[in-house]
Amino acid sequence: MFEITEATLFYPDLPAALEGLRIVHVSDVHCFWLGRRERRLLEFLADSSADMLLCTGDVCYDFTLGNPIFRRRNLFENRPGGLGWRGYFSRPRVERGIDFYVKARDAFDGPMWAIQGNHDPDEFIAGVREAGIEVLENEARQVEIENKGRLNLLGLYCLTRFDADIPRALAGIEDGLFTIGLAHYPEMFEALAAGSVDLVLAGHTHGGQLCLPGGRPLITHSLIKGKYCRGLHKFGESYFYTNRGLGKSLIPLRTFCPAEVVELTLRRGDCGENILKTIKS
């Protein structure tokens, strides 16, 4: 169904209050319906004792044959779907995406935050907010985690790469607090790390989805190709994790790239001690 990747990240200057903070990271669900995969994820969330649930976009899915980046906003807002001069476009299944997020929020015993992905239209985000789920949009908030203290939580608006406003989001960071950033696109990692974001979570690439033996991706849908395509990376004093995601796009198939849910634990200590472990689900 999917793999659960457990990663323990060590920071020499981690605030004492955040010692042992546990984060569940979910990305790219592409929810067509509430199938076995989605139900298994909800069971995992219900059993989890993590402190926070962070989602980095693409709960919905649309199929586009054309230019999915430059024209995406016009497609979402002005067309009912179907074949036209711009190409073929299928409307995202907004209600199913909202229903999944609500079920995830209700299953997880802790706070949940999300950002928008390139398959998530504004109407989906509006529905998610109406359901009481926190969505970050080019902003940083100071949040209180029960029994763990305060931290900065930053999220970018990522319907397209052109919508993300990194300087605006960084301006909301409170000095002295540990900062977690959410960005749908992995190519934004280095800019956020340069802005002193300690941990950045992203998705979008599906880890390649169709990979050669050993996990080498054939397509990444990223402007930086295979760089930061999947897994854990470090830049300066910041860490970055690209989630392989749960869903699929274009082709309903994964090869040498299983779906993934990530659970991160923060510890104070030497940066060279990071531990990753994969559990089959």
PDB file of C-alpha atoms in Angstrom:
ATOM      1  CA  MET A   1       0.000   0.000   0.000  1.00  0.00           C
ATOM      2  CA  PHE A   2       2.658   2.519   1.074  1.00  0.00           C
ATOM      3  CA  GLU A   3       5.849   2.733   3.085  1.00  0.00           C
ATOM      4  CA  ILE A   4       6.241   4.599   6.349  1.00  0.00           C
ATOM      5  CA  THR A   5       9.612   6.328   6.518  1.00  0.00           C
ATOM      6  CA  GLU A   6      10.722   7.191  10.038  1.00  0.00           C
ATOM      7  CA  ALA A   7      13.496   9.773  10.251  1.00  0.00           C
ATOM      8  CA  THR A   8      15.211  11.136  13.367  1.00  0.00           C
ATOM      9  CA  LEU A   9      16.837  14.521  12.735  1.00  0.00           C
ATOM     10  CA  PHE A  10      19.457  15.963  15.084  1.00  0.00           C
ATOM     11  CA  TYR A  11      19.969  19.717  15.561  1.00  0.00           C
ATOM     12  CA  PRO A  12      22.803  20.972  17.810  1.00  0.00           C
ATOM     13  CA  ASP A  13      20.771  24.025  18.910  1.00  0.00           C
ATOM     14  CA  LEU A  14      17.277  22.529  19.002  1.00  0.00           C
ATOM     15  CA  PRO A  15      15.241  24.284  21.741  1.00  0.00           C
ATOM     16  CA  ALA A  16      14.817  22.023  24.742  1.00  0.00           C
ATOM     17  CA  ALA A  17      11.025  22.295  24.552  1.00  0.00           C
ATOM     18  CA  LEU A  18      11.018  20.747  21.064  1.00  0.00           C
ATOM     19  CA  GLU A  19      13.082  17.697  22.050  1.00  0.00           C
ATOM     20  CA  GLY A  20      11.235  14.654  20.708  1.00  0.00           C
ATOM     21  CA  LEU A  21       8.753  16.630  18.574  1.00  0.00           C
ATOM     22  CA  ARG A  22       7.123  14.195  16.139  1.00  0.00           C
ATOM     23  CA  ILE A  23       5.728  15.264  12.773  1.00  0.00           C
ATOM     24  CA  VAL A  24       3.650  13.271  10.285  1.00  0.00           C
ATOM     25  CA  HIS A  25       4.193  14.525   6.724  1.00  0.00           C
ATOM     26  CA  VAL A  26       1.641  13.620   4.032  1.00  0.00           C
ATOM     27  CA  SER A  27       1.801  14.774   0.414  1.00  0.00           C
ATOM     28  CA  ASP A  28       0.296  14.238  -3.054  1.00  0.00           C
ATOM     29  CA  VAL A  29      -2.640  12.028  -2.091  1.00  0.00           C
ATOM     30  CA  HIS A  30      -4.432  12.684  -5.421  1.00  0.00           C
ATOM     31  CA  CYS A  31      -7.707  11.467  -3.985  1.00  0.00           C
ATOM     32  CA  PHE A  32      -9.985  10.042  -6.674  1.00  0.00           C
ATOM     33  CA  TRP A  33     -12.117   8.255  -4.086  1.00  0.00           C
ATOM     34  CA  LEU A  34     -11.850   6.862  -0.568  1.00  0.00           C
ATOM     35  CA  GLY A  35     -10.132   3.625  -1.542  1.00  0.00           C
ATOM     36  CA  ARG A  36      -8.001   1.105   0.326  1.00  0.00           C
ATOM     37  CA  ARG A  37      -4.939   3.341   0.278  1.00  0.00           C
ATOM     38  CA  GLU A  38      -6.809   6.312   1.723  1.00  0.00           C
ATOM     39  CA  ARG A  39      -8.539   4.192   4.377  1.00  0.00           C
ATOM     40  CA  ARG A  40      -5.191   2.690   5.395  1.00  0.00           C
ATOM     41  CA  LEU A  41      -3.745   6.186   5.741  1.00  0.00           C
ATOM     42  CA  LEU A  42      -6.659   7.241   7.949  1.00  0.00           C
ATOM     43  CA  GLU A  43      -6.047   4.171  10.132  1.00  0.00           C
ATOM     44  CA  PHE A  44      -2.369   5.134  10.407  1.00  0.00           C
ATOM     45  CA  LEU A  45      -3.292   8.688  11.427  1.00  0.00           C
ATOM     46  CA  ALA A  46      -5.765   7.421  14.017  1.00  0.00           C
ATOM     47  CA  ASP A  47      -3.057   5.205  15.563  1.00  0.00           C
ATOM     48  CA  SER A  48      -0.339   7.881  15.437  1.00  0.00           C
ATOM     49  CA  SER A  49       0.836   9.642  18.579  1.00  0.00           C
ATOM     50  CA  ALA A  50       2.699  12.372  16.647  1.00  0.00           C
ATOM     51  CA  ASP A  51       2.438  16.005  17.713  1.00  0.00           C
ATOM     52  CA  MET A  52       1.425  17.569  14.388  1.00  0.00           C
ATOM     53  CA  LEU A  53       0.211  16.636  10.900  1.00  0.00           C
ATOM     54  CA  LEU A  54       1.626  18.639   7.978  1.00  0.00           C
ATOM     55  CA  CYS A  55       0.330  18.289   4.409  1.00  0.00           C
ATOM     56  CA  THR A  56       2.194  19.698   1.412  1.00  0.00           C
ATOM     57  CA  GLY A  57      -0.513  19.797  -1.236  1.00  0.00           C
ATOM     58  CA  ASP A  58      -2.084  17.961  -4.152  1.00  0.00           C
ATOM     59  CA  VAL A  59      -4.963  16.253  -2.402  1.00  0.00           C
ATOM     60  CA  CYS A  60      -6.962  16.809  -5.601  1.00  0.00           C
ATOM     61  CA  TYR A  61      -6.055  15.770  -9.123  1.00  0.00           C
ATOM     62  CA  ASP A  62      -6.794  17.078 -12.600  1.00  0.00           C
ATOM     63  CA  PHE A  63      -5.582  15.624 -15.878  1.00  0.00           C
ATOM     64  CA  THR A  64      -4.219  18.174 -18.339  1.00  0.00           C
ATOM     65  CA  LEU A  65      -2.777  17.769 -21.818  1.00  0.00           C
ATOM     66  CA  GLY A  66      -1.331  21.169 -22.614  1.00  0.00           C
ATOM     67  CA  ASN A  67       0.634  23.615 -20.499  1.00  0.00           C
ATOM     68  CA  PRO A  68      -0.173  22.652 -16.875  1.00  0.00           C
ATOM     69  CA  ILE A  69       1.844  25.485 -15.311  1.00  0.00           C
ATOM     70  CA  PHE A  70       1.313  28.696 -17.281  1.00  0.00           C
ATOM     71  CA  ARG A  71      -2.412  28.241 -17.885  1.00  0.00           C
ATOM     72  CA  ARG A  72      -3.384  26.362 -14.753  1.00  0.00           C
ATOM     73  CA  ARG A  73      -5.253  29.221 -13.066  1.00  0.00           C
ATOM     74  CA  ASN A  74      -7.303  29.941 -16.200  1.00  0.00           C
ATOM     75  CA  LEU A  75      -8.133  26.267 -16.547  1.00  0.00           C
ATOM     76  CA  PHE A  76      -9.380  26.032 -12.969  1.00  0.00           C
ATOM     77  CA  GLU A  77     -11.426  29.231 -13.017  1.00  0.00           C
ATOM     78  CA  ASN A  78     -12.898  29.493 -16.495  1.00  0.00           C
ATOM     79  CA  ARG A  79     -13.447  26.028 -17.947  1.00  0.00           C
ATOM     80  CA  PRO A  80     -15.830  23.195 -17.099  1.00  0.00           C
ATOM     81  CA  GLY A  81     -13.363  20.597 -18.362  1.00  0.00           C
ATOM     82  CA  GLY A  82     -13.158  18.681 -21.612  1.00  0.00           C
ATOM     83  CA  LEU A  83     -11.392  19.180 -24.928  1.00  0.00           C
ATOM     84  CA  GLY A  84     -10.633  22.704 -26.124  1.00  0.00           C
ATOM     85  CA  TRP A  85      -8.070  24.736 -28.001  1.00  0.00           C
ATOM     86  CA  ARG A  86      -5.779  24.726 -24.941  1.00  0.00           C
ATOM     87  CA  GLY A  87      -5.850  20.925 -24.867  1.00  0.00           C
ATOM     88  CA  TYR A  88      -7.728  18.457 -22.670  1.00  0.00           C
ATOM     89  CA  PHE A  89      -8.592  19.281 -19.064  1.00  0.00           C
ATOM     90  CA  SER A  90     -10.508  17.345 -16.422  1.00  0.00           C
ATOM     91  CA  ARG A  91     -11.931  19.188 -13.420  1.00  0.00           C
ATOM     92  CA  PRO A  92     -10.395  18.311 -10.023  1.00  0.00           C
ATOM     93  CA  ARG A  93     -12.594  16.241  -7.695  1.00  0.00           C
ATOM     94  CA  VAL A  94     -12.873  18.996  -5.142  1.00  0.00           C
ATOM     95  CA  GLU A  95     -15.548  17.538  -2.850  1.00  0.00           C
ATOM     96  CA  ARG A  96     -13.690  14.246  -2.498  1.00  0.00           C
ATOM     97  CA  GLY A  97     -10.508  16.089  -1.590  1.00  0.00           C
ATOM     98  CA  ILE A  98     -12.281  18.152   1.057  1.00  0.00           C
ATOM     99  CA  ASP A  99     -13.928  15.036   2.472  1.00  0.00           C
ATOM    100  CA  PHE A 100     -10.556  13.296   2.740  1.00  0.00           C
ATOM    101  CA  TYR A 101      -8.956  16.225   4.567  1.00  0.00           C
ATOM    102  CA  VAL A 102     -11.862  16.376   7.016  1.00  0.00           C
ATOM    103  CA  LYS A 103     -11.555  12.654   7.706  1.00  0.00           C
ATOM    104  CA  ALA A 104      -7.777  13.026   8.179  1.00  0.00           C
ATOM    105  CA  ARG A 105      -8.283  15.917  10.591  1.00  0.00           C
ATOM    106  CA  ASP A 106     -10.854  13.963  12.582  1.00  0.00           C
ATOM    107  CA  ALA A 107      -8.711  10.805  12.662  1.00  0.00           C
ATOM    108  CA  PHE A 108      -5.529  12.521  13.848  1.00  0.00           C
ATOM    109  CA  ASP A 109      -5.313  13.415  17.522  1.00  0.00           C
ATOM    110  CA  GLY A 110      -3.398  16.661  17.112  1.00  0.00           C
ATOM    111  CA  PRO A 111      -3.195  19.898  15.096  1.00  0.00           C
ATOM    112  CA  MET A 112      -3.158  19.799  11.293  1.00  0.00           C
ATOM    113  CA  TRP A 113      -1.870  22.375   8.800  1.00  0.00           C
ATOM    114  CA  ALA A 114      -1.786  22.305   4.999  1.00  0.00           C
ATOM    115  CA  ILE A 115      -0.668  24.258   1.943  1.00  0.00           C
ATOM    116  CA  GLN A 116      -1.985  24.361  -1.602  1.00  0.00           C
ATOM    117  CA  GLY A 117      -0.514  22.228  -4.390  1.00  0.00           C
ATOM    118  CA  ASN A 118      -0.692  22.747  -8.136  1.00  0.00           C
ATOM    119  CA  HIS A 119      -3.657  20.349  -8.438  1.00  0.00           C
ATOM    120  CA  ASP A 120      -5.644  22.068  -5.656  1.00  0.00           C
ATOM    121  CA  PRO A 121      -7.874  24.878  -7.012  1.00  0.00           C
ATOM    122  CA  ASP A 122      -8.800  27.877  -4.887  1.00  0.00           C
ATOM    123  CA  GLU A 123     -12.347  26.531  -4.456  1.00  0.00           C
ATOM    124  CA  PHE A 124     -10.873  23.445  -2.783  1.00  0.00           C
ATOM    125  CA  ILE A 125      -8.831  25.579  -0.394  1.00  0.00           C
ATOM    126  CA  ALA A 126     -11.913  27.676   0.409  1.00  0.00           C
ATOM    127  CA  GLY A 127     -13.846  24.500   1.238  1.00  0.00           C
ATOM    128  CA  VAL A 128     -11.021  23.183   3.400  1.00  0.00           C
ATOM    129  CA  ARG A 129     -10.923  26.435   5.352  1.00  0.00           C
ATOM    130  CA  GLU A 130     -14.701  26.363   5.815  1.00  0.00           C
ATOM    131  CA  ALA A 131     -14.252  22.897   7.330  1.00  0.00           C
ATOM    132  CA  GLY A 132     -11.924  24.423   9.940  1.00  0.00           C
ATOM    133  CA  ILE A 133      -8.586  23.183   8.594  1.00  0.00           C
ATOM    134  CA  GLU A 134      -5.668  25.633   8.750  1.00  0.00           C
ATOM    135  CA  VAL A 135      -4.130  26.493   5.363  1.00  0.00           C
ATOM    136  CA  LEU A 136      -0.953  28.597   5.132  1.00  0.00           C
ATOM    137  CA  GLU A 137      -0.604  30.983   2.198  1.00  0.00           C
ATOM    138  CA  ASN A 138       2.728  32.823   1.825  1.00  0.00           C
ATOM    139  CA  GLU A 139       2.877  33.405   5.573  1.00  0.00           C
ATOM    140  CA  ALA A 140       4.556  32.310   8.772  1.00  0.00           C
ATOM    141  CA  ARG A 141       2.669  31.838  12.020  1.00  0.00           C
ATOM    142  CA  GLN A 142       3.840  31.301  15.555  1.00  0.00           C
ATOM    143  CA  VAL A 143       2.077  28.162  16.743  1.00  0.00           C
ATOM    144  CA  GLU A 144       1.935  26.517  20.145  1.00  0.00           C
ATOM    145  CA  ILE A 145       2.333  22.738  20.167  1.00  0.00           C
ATOM    146  CA  GLU A 146       0.857  21.113  23.255  1.00  0.00           C
ATOM    147  CA  ASN A 147       3.581  20.061  25.698  1.00  0.00           C
ATOM    148  CA  LYS A 148       6.267  21.164  23.206  1.00  0.00           C
ATOM    149  CA  GLY A 149       6.299  24.957  23.126  1.00  0.00           C
ATOM    150  CA  ARG A 150       6.250  27.483  20.290  1.00  0.00           C
ATOM    151  CA  LEU A 151       7.697  27.397  16.786  1.00  0.00           C
ATOM    152  CA  ASN A 152       7.418  29.220  13.463  1.00  0.00           C
ATOM    153  CA  LEU A 153       5.329  27.407  10.862  1.00  0.00           C
ATOM    154  CA  LEU A 154       5.739  28.782   7.346  1.00  0.00           C
ATOM    155  CA  GLY A 155       3.712  27.822   4.284  1.00  0.00           C
ATOM    156  CA  LEU A 156       3.876  28.905   0.642  1.00  0.00           C
ATOM    157  CA  TYR A 157       0.982  29.405  -1.775  1.00  0.00           C
ATOM    158  CA  CYS A 158       1.852  26.952  -4.552  1.00  0.00           C
ATOM    159  CA  LEU A 159      -0.949  26.760  -7.109  1.00  0.00           C
ATOM    160  CA  THR A 160       1.878  27.662  -9.491  1.00  0.00           C
ATOM    161  CA  ARG A 161       5.535  28.424  -8.865  1.00  0.00           C
ATOM    162  CA  PHE A 162       4.796  32.067  -9.698  1.00  0.00           C
ATOM    163  CA  ASP A 163       2.324  32.355  -6.799  1.00  0.00           C
ATOM    164  CA  ALA A 164       4.874  31.518  -4.101  1.00  0.00           C
ATOM    165  CA  ASP A 165       6.127  34.647  -2.301  1.00  0.00           C
ATOM    166  CA  ILE A 166       9.117  33.523  -0.245  1.00  0.00           C
ATOM    167  CA  PRO A 167      10.209  36.999   1.016  1.00  0.00           C
ATOM    168  CA  ARG A 168       6.675  37.712   2.261  1.00  0.00           C
ATOM    169  CA  ALA A 169       6.527  34.386   4.082  1.00  0.00           C
ATOM    170  CA  LEU A 170       9.987  34.810   5.641  1.00  0.00           C
ATOM    171  CA  ALA A 171       9.000  38.254   6.918  1.00  0.00           C
ATOM    172  CA  GLY A 172       6.570  36.607   9.340  1.00  0.00           C
ATOM    173  CA  ILE A 173       9.230  34.552  11.134  1.00  0.00           C
ATOM    174  CA  GLU A 174       9.876  35.370  14.776  1.00  0.00           C
ATOM    175  CA  ASP A 175      13.578  35.380  15.605  1.00  0.00           C
ATOM    176  CA  GLY A 176      14.753  32.772  18.083  1.00  0.00           C
ATOM    177  CA  LEU A 177      12.103  30.182  17.277  1.00  0.00           C
ATOM    178  CA  PHE A 178      12.679  26.916  15.417  1.00  0.00           C
ATOM    179  CA  THR A 179      11.135  27.210  11.935  1.00  0.00           C
ATOM    180  CA  ILE A 180       9.399  24.563   9.826  1.00  0.00           C
ATOM    181  CA  GLY A 181       8.546  25.440   6.222  1.00  0.00           C
ATOM    182  CA  LEU A 182       6.026  23.845   3.851  1.00  0.00           C
ATOM    183  CA  ALA A 183       6.591  24.188   0.095  1.00  0.00           C
ATOM    184  CA  HIS A 184       4.956  22.035  -2.540  1.00  0.00           C
ATOM    185  CA  TYR A 185       7.892  22.403  -4.959  1.00  0.00           C
ATOM    186  CA  PRO A 186      11.329  21.086  -3.861  1.00  0.00           C
ATOM    187  CA  GLU A 187      13.240  23.660  -5.903  1.00  0.00           C
ATOM    188  CA  MET A 188      12.263  26.287  -3.304  1.00  0.00           C
ATOM    189  CA  PHE A 189      14.286  24.571  -0.579  1.00  0.00           C
ATOM    190  CA  GLU A 190      17.569  26.458  -0.909  1.00  0.00           C
ATOM    191  CA  ALA A 191      15.869  29.874  -0.851  1.00  0.00           C
ATOM    192  CA  LEU A 192      14.014  28.928   2.334  1.00  0.00           C
ATOM    193  CA  ALA A 193      17.181  27.505   3.889  1.00  0.00           C
ATOM    194  CA  ALA A 194      18.959  30.776   3.103  1.00  0.00           C
ATOM    195  CA  GLY A 195      16.165  32.462   5.053  1.00  0.00           C
ATOM    196  CA  SER A 196      17.042  30.378   8.143  1.00  0.00           C
ATOM    197  CA  VAL A 197      14.189  27.867   7.851  1.00  0.00           C
ATOM    198  CA  ASP A 198      15.420  24.870   9.852  1.00  0.00           C
ATOM    199  CA  LEU A 199      13.294  22.140   8.284  1.00  0.00           C
ATOM    200  CA  VAL A 200      11.512  22.257   4.909  1.00  0.00           C
ATOM    201  CA  LEU A 201       8.953  19.678   3.764  1.00  0.00           C
ATOM    202  CA  ALA A 202       7.853  19.311   0.141  1.00  0.00           C
ATOM    203  CA  GLY A 203       6.319  16.900  -2.340  1.00  0.00           C
ATOM    204  CA  HIS A 204       5.216  17.300  -5.994  1.00  0.00           C
ATOM    205  CA  THR A 205       7.782  14.991  -7.626  1.00  0.00           C
ATOM    206  CA  HIS A 206       6.244  11.677  -6.440  1.00  0.00           C
ATOM    207  CA  GLY A 207       9.882  10.650  -6.077  1.00  0.00           C
ATOM    208  CA  GLY A 208       9.836  10.176  -9.839  1.00  0.00           C
ATOM    209  CA  GLN A 209       6.899   7.705  -9.699  1.00  0.00           C
ATOM    210  CA  LEU A 210       8.312   5.786 -12.668  1.00  0.00           C
ATOM    211  CA  CYS A 211      11.895   4.924 -11.767  1.00  0.00           C
ATOM    212  CA  LEU A 212      14.627   2.617 -12.945  1.00  0.00           C
ATOM    213  CA  PRO A 213      15.956  -0.095 -10.605  1.00  0.00           C
ATOM    214  CA  GLY A 214      17.690   1.653  -7.726  1.00  0.00           C
ATOM    215  CA  GLY A 215      15.165   4.482  -7.761  1.00  0.00           C
ATOM    216  CA  ARG A 216      16.610   6.661 -10.535  1.00  0.00           C
ATOM    217  CA  PRO A 217      13.670   8.822 -11.718  1.00  0.00           C
ATOM    218  CA  LEU A 218      12.694   9.055 -15.375  1.00  0.00           C
ATOM    219  CA  ILE A 219      10.561  12.200 -14.882  1.00  0.00           C
ATOM    220  CA  THR A 220      10.498  14.507 -11.836  1.00  0.00           C
ATOM    221  CA  HIS A 221       8.226  17.438 -12.860  1.00  0.00           C
ATOM    222  CA  SER A 222      10.842  19.642 -11.200  1.00  0.00           C
ATOM    223  CA  LEU A 223      12.825  22.557 -12.608  1.00  0.00           C
ATOM    224  CA  ILE A 224      15.959  21.139 -10.974  1.00  0.00           C
ATOM    225  CA  LYS A 225      15.400  17.632 -12.391  1.00  0.00           C
ATOM    226  CA  GLY A 226      16.629  14.888 -10.063  1.00  0.00           C
ATOM    227  CA  LYS A 227      18.075  17.222  -7.422  1.00  0.00           C
ATOM    228  CA  TYR A 228      16.095  16.938  -4.166  1.00  0.00           C
ATOM    229  CA  CYS A 229      13.683  14.606  -5.973  1.00  0.00           C
ATOM    230  CA  ARG A 230      13.119  12.360  -2.959  1.00  0.00           C
ATOM    231  CA  GLY A 231      14.230  11.749   0.588  1.00  0.00           C
ATOM    232  CA  LEU A 232      16.342  13.671   3.094  1.00  0.00           C
ATOM    233  CA  HIS A 233      18.825  16.408   2.155  1.00  0.00           C
ATOM    234  CA  LYS A 234      20.905  19.023   3.966  1.00  0.00           C
ATOM    235  CA  PHE A 235      21.843  22.568   2.939  1.00  0.00           C
ATOM    236  CA  GLY A 236      23.879  24.593   5.392  1.00  0.00           C
ATOM    237  CA  GLU A 237      22.266  24.029   8.784  1.00  0.00           C
ATOM    238  CA  SER A 238      18.838  23.234   7.298  1.00  0.00           C
ATOM    239  CA  TYR A 239      17.243  19.902   6.489  1.00  0.00           C
ATOM    240  CA  PHE A 240      14.838  19.166   3.684  1.00  0.00           C
ATOM    241  CA  TYR A 241      12.587  16.190   2.999  1.00  0.00           C
ATOM    242  CA  THR A 242      10.871  15.486  -0.322  1.00  0.00           C
ATOM    243  CA  ASN A 243       7.962  13.127   0.236  1.00  0.00           C
ATOM    244  CA  ARG A 244       7.373  10.547  -2.535  1.00  0.00           C
ATOM    245  CA  GLY A 245       3.651  11.029  -1.975  1.00  0.00           C
ATOM    246  CA  LEU A 246       0.760   8.622  -1.866  1.00  0.00           C
ATOM    247  CA  GLY A 247      -0.872   9.084  -5.244  1.00  0.00           C
ATOM    248  CA  LYS A 248      -0.071   8.867  -8.926  1.00  0.00           C
ATOM    249  CA  SER A 249      -0.470  11.217 -11.874  1.00  0.00           C
ATOM    250  CA  LEU A 250      -0.777  10.758 -15.643  1.00  0.00           C
ATOM    251  CA  ILE A 251      -0.076   7.017 -15.462  1.00  0.00           C
ATOM    252  CA  PRO A 252      -1.723   4.946 -12.686  1.00  0.00           C
ATOM    253  CA  LEU A 253       1.521   3.099 -11.949  1.00  0.00           C
ATOM    254  CA  ARG A 254       4.611   3.263  -9.757  1.00  0.00           C
ATOM    255  CA  THR A 255       7.846   1.440 -10.542  1.00  0.00           C
ATOM    256  CA  PHE A 256      10.739   1.159  -8.054  1.00  0.00           C
ATOM    257  CA  CYS A 257       9.203   4.105  -6.197  1.00  0.00           C
ATOM    258  CA  PRO A 258       6.657   3.047  -3.571  1.00  0.00           C
ATOM    259  CA  ALA A 259       4.176   5.498  -2.078  1.00  0.00           C
ATOM    260  CA  GLU A 260       5.244   7.030   1.223  1.00  0.00           C
ATOM    261  CA  VAL A 261       4.152   8.631   4.478  1.00  0.00           C
ATOM    262  CA  VAL A 262       6.901  10.260   6.554  1.00  0.00           C
ATOM    263  CA  GLU A 263       7.216  10.540  10.334  1.00  0.00           C
ATOM    264  CA  LEU A 264       9.983  12.843  11.571  1.00  0.00           C
ATOM    265  CA  THR A 265      11.333  13.120  15.116  1.00  0.00           C
ATOM    266  CA  LEU A 266      13.453  16.098  16.167  1.00  0.00           C
ATOM    267  CA  ARG A 267      16.325  15.587  18.621  1.00  0.00           C
ATOM    268  CA  ARG A 268      19.082  17.771  20.044  1.00  0.00           C
ATOM    269  CA  GLY A 269      22.523  16.511  19.106  1.00  0.00           C
ATOM    270  CA  ASP A 270      25.167  16.060  16.423  1.00  0.00           C
ATOM    271  CA  CYS A 271      23.906  16.595  12.852  1.00  0.00           C
ATOM    272  CA  GLY A 272      25.865  13.531  11.738  1.00  0.00           C
ATOM    273  CA  GLU A 273      23.627  11.178  13.689  1.00  0.00           C
ATOM    274  CA  ASN A 274      20.500  11.323  11.484  1.00  0.00           C
ATOM    275  CA  ILE A 275      18.649   8.016  11.315  1.00  0.00           C
ATOM    276  CA  LEU A 276      16.209   6.855   8.613  1.00  0.00           C
ATOM    277  CA  LYS A 277      14.148   3.678   8.798  1.00  0.00           C
ATOM    278  CA  THR A 278      11.528   2.349   6.411  1.00  0.00           C
ATOM    279  CA  ILE A 279       8.544   0.293   7.539  1.00  0.00           C
ATOM    280  CA  LYS A 280       6.338  -1.576   5.088  1.00  0.00           C
ATOM    281  CA  SER A 281       2.640  -0.893   5.492  1.00  0.00           C
TER     282      SER A 281
END
